[in-house]
PDB file of C-alpha atoms in Angstrom:
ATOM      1  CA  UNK A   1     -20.381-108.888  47.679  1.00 66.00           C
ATOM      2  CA  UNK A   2     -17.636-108.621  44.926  1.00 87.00           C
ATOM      3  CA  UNK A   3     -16.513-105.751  43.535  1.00 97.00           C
ATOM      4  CA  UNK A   4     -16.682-104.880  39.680  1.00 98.00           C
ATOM      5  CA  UNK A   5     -13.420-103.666  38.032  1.00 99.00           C
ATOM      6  CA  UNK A   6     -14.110-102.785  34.342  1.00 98.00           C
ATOM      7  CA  UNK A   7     -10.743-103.338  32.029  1.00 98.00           C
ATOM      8  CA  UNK A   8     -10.539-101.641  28.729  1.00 96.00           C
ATOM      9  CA  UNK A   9      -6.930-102.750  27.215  1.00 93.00           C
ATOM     10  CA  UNK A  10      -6.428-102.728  23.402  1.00 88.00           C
ATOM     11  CA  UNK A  11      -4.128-105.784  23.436  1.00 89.00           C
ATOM     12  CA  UNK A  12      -6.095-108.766  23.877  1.00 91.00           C
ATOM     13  CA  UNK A  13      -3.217-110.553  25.899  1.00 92.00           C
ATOM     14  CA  UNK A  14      -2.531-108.047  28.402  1.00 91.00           C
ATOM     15  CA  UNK A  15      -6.415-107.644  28.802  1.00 94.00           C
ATOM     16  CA  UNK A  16      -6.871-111.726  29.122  1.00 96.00           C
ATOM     17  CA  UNK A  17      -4.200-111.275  32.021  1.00 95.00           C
ATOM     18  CA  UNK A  18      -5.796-108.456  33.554  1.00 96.00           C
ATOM     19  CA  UNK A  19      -8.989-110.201  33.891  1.00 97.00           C
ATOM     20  CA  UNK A  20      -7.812-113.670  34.853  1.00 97.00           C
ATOM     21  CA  UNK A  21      -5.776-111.882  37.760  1.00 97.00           C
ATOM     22  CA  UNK A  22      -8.990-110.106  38.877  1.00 98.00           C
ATOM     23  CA  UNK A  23     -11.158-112.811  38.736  1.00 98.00           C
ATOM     24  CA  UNK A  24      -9.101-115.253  40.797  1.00 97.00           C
ATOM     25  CA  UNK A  25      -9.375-112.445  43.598  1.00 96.00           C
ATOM     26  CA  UNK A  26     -13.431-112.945  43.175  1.00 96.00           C
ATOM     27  CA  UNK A  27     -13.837-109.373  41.273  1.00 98.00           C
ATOM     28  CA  UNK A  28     -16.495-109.540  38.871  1.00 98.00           C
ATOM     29  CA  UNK A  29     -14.782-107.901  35.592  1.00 98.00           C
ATOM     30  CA  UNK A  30     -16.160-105.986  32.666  1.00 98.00           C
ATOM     31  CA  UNK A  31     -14.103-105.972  29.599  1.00 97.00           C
ATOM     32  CA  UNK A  32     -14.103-104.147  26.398  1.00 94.00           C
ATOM     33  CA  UNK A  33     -11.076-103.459  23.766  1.00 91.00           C
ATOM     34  CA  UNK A  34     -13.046-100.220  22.402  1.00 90.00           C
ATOM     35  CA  UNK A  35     -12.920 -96.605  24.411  1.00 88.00           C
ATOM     36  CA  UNK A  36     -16.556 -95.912  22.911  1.00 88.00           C
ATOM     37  CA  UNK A  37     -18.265 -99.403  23.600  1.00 92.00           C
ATOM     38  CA  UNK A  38     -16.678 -98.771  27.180  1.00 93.00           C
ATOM     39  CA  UNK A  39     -18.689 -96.049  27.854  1.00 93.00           C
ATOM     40  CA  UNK A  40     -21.925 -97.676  26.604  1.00 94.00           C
ATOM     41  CA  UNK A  41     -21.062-100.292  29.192  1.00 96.00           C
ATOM     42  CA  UNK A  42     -19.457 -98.109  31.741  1.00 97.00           C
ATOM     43  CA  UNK A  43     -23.072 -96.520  31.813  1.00 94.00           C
ATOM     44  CA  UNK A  44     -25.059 -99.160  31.949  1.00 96.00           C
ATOM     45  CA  UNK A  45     -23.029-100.676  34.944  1.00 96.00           C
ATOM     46  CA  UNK A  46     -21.330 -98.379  36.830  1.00 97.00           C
ATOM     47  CA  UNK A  47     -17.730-100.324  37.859  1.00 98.00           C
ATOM     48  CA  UNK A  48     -16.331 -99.484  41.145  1.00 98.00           C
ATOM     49  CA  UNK A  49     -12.741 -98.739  39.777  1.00 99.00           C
ATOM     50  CA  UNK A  50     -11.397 -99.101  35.825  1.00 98.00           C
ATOM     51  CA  UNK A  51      -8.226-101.243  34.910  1.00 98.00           C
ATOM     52  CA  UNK A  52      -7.418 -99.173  31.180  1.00 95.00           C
ATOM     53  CA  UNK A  53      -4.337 -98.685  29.003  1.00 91.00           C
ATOM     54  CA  UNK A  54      -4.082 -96.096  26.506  1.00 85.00           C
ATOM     55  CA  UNK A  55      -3.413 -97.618  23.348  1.00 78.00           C
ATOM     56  CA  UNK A  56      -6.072 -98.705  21.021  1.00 73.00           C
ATOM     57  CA  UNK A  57      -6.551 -98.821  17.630  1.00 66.00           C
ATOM     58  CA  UNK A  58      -8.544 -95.950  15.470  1.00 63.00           C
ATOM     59  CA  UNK A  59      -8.411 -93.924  19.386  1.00 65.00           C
ATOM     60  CA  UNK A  60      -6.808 -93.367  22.344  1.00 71.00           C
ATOM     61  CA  UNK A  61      -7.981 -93.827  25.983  1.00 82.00           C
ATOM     62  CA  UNK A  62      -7.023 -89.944  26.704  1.00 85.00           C
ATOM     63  CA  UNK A  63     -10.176 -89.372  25.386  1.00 86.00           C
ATOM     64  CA  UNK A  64     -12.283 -91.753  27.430  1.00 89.00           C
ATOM     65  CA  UNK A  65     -10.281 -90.314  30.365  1.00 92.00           C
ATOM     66  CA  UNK A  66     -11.556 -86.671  29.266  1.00 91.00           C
ATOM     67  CA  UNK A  67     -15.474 -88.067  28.796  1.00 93.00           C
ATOM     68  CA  UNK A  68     -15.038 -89.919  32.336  1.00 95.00           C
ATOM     69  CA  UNK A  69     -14.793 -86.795  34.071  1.00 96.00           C
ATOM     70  CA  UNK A  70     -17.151 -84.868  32.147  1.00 95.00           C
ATOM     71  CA  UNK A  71     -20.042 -86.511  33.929  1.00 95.00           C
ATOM     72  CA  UNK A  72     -21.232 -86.485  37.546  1.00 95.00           C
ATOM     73  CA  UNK A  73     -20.828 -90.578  37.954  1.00 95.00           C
ATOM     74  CA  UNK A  74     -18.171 -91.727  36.041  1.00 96.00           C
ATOM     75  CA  UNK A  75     -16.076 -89.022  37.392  1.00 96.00           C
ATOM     76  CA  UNK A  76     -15.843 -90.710  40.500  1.00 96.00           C
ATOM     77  CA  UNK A  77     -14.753 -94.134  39.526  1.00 98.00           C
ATOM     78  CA  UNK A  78     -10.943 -94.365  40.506  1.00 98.00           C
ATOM     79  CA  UNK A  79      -8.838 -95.247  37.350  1.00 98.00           C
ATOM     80  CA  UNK A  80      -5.629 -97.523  37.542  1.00 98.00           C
ATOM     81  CA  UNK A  81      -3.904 -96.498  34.241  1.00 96.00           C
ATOM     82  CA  UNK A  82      -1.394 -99.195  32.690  1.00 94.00           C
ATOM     83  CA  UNK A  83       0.836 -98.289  30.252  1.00 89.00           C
ATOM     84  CA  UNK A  84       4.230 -98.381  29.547  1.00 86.00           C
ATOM     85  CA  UNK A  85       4.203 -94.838  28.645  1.00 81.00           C
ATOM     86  CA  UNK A  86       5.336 -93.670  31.964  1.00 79.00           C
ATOM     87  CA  UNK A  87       7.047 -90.560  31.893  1.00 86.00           C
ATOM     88  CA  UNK A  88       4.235 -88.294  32.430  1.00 87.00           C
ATOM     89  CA  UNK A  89       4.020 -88.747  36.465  1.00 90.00           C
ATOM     90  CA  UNK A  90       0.966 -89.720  38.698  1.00 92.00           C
ATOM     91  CA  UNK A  91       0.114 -86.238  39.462  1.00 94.00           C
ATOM     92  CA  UNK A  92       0.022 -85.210  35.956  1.00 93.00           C
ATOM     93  CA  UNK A  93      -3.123 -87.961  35.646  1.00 93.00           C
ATOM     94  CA  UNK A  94      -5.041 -87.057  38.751  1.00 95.00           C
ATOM     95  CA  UNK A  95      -6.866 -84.754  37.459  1.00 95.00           C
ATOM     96  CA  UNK A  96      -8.513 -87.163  34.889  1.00 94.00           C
ATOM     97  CA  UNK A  97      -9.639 -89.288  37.322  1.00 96.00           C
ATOM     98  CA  UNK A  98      -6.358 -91.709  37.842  1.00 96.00           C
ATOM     99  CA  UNK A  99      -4.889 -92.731  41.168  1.00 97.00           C
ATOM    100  CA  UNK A 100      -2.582 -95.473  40.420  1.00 97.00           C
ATOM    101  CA  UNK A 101      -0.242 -95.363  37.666  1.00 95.00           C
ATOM    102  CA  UNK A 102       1.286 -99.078  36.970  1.00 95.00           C
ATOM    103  CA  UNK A 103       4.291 -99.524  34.308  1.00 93.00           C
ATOM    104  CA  UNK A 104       2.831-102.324  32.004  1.00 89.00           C
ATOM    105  CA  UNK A 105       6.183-103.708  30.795  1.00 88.00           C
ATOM    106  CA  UNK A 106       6.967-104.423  34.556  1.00 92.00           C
ATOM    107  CA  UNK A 107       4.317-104.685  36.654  1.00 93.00           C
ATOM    108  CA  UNK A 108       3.568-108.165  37.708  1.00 93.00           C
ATOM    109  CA  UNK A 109       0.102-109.439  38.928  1.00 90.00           C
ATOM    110  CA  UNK A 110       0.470-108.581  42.815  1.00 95.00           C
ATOM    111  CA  UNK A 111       1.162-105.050  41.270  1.00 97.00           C
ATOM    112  CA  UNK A 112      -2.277-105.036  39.997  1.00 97.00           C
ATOM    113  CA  UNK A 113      -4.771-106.479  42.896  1.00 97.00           C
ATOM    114  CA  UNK A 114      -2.274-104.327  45.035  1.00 98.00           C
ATOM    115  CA  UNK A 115      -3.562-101.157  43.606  1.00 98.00           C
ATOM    116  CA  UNK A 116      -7.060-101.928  42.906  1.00 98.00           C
ATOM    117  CA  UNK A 117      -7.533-102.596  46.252  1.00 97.00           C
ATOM    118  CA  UNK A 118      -5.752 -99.504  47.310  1.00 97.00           C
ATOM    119  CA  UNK A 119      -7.974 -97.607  45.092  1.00 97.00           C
ATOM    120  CA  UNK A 120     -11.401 -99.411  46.531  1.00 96.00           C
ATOM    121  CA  UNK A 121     -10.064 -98.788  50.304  1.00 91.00           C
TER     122      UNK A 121
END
C-alpha cells in the first residue's frame, strides 16, 4: 500500500520536482499551490505526511501551519517544511507540527525521500 504525501509549494517548478521525486518512489501525491484549497483537500484525504514551503502568493503557509494544529487530525500529520528561509531552527517549528526542516536552495532529491521516510518510520 503506498503512502500519500500531500505537497503544497507556491512555485510550480519546485512543486513539479517535488512530486515527480515522490512518485518515482510509488507515493501517491496530492498537490495544491493554495494554503486554503489545501485544507479543503487535506480534509477530504487525510495525507500521511505534507511536503510544503512557505511562500505563496496573497498568503503564507505559517498560517496553514497554525490551522494544521488547531484540529485533532491534521495535527498529527508530520510536516517536512522546505524553504530556503532557514534561519529559524528545527525546534523553533516543532511545535507547528514540523519534523524535518530541508534548505530548498540545496537540498537535492535523496534529501527529500530521505526525510519523508524518516518522518513515516
Amino acid at each position: 500500500m503506498s503512502r500519500t504525501v500531500f505537497v503544497l509549494e507556491g512555485d510550480k517548478w519546485l512543486g513539479d520536482h517535488y512530486q515527480q521525486t515522490l512518485e518515482s518512489r510509488d507515493f501517491k501525491v496530492l498537490r495544491s499551490d493554495d494554503p486554503h484549497e489545501a485544507m479543503d483537500m487535506i480534509d477530504d484525504e487525510l495525507p500521511d505526511v505534507i511536503v510544503m514551503g512557505l511562500m505563496f502568493n496573497g498568503s503564507g503557509g505559517i498560517g496553514l501551519l497554525h490551522e494544521l494544529q488547531s484540529y485533532i487530525d491534521t495535527a498529527k500529520i508530520p510536516i517536512v517544511l522546505c524553504t530556503a528561509q532557514t534561519s529559524v531552527p528545527l525546534e523553533d517549528w516543532e511545535p507547528y507540527g514540523v519534523k524535518k526542516l530541508l534548505n530548498s536552495s540545496s537540498m537535492k532529491p535523496g534529501d527529500l525521500i530521505a526525510a519523508v521516510r524518516s518522518v513515516l518510520a
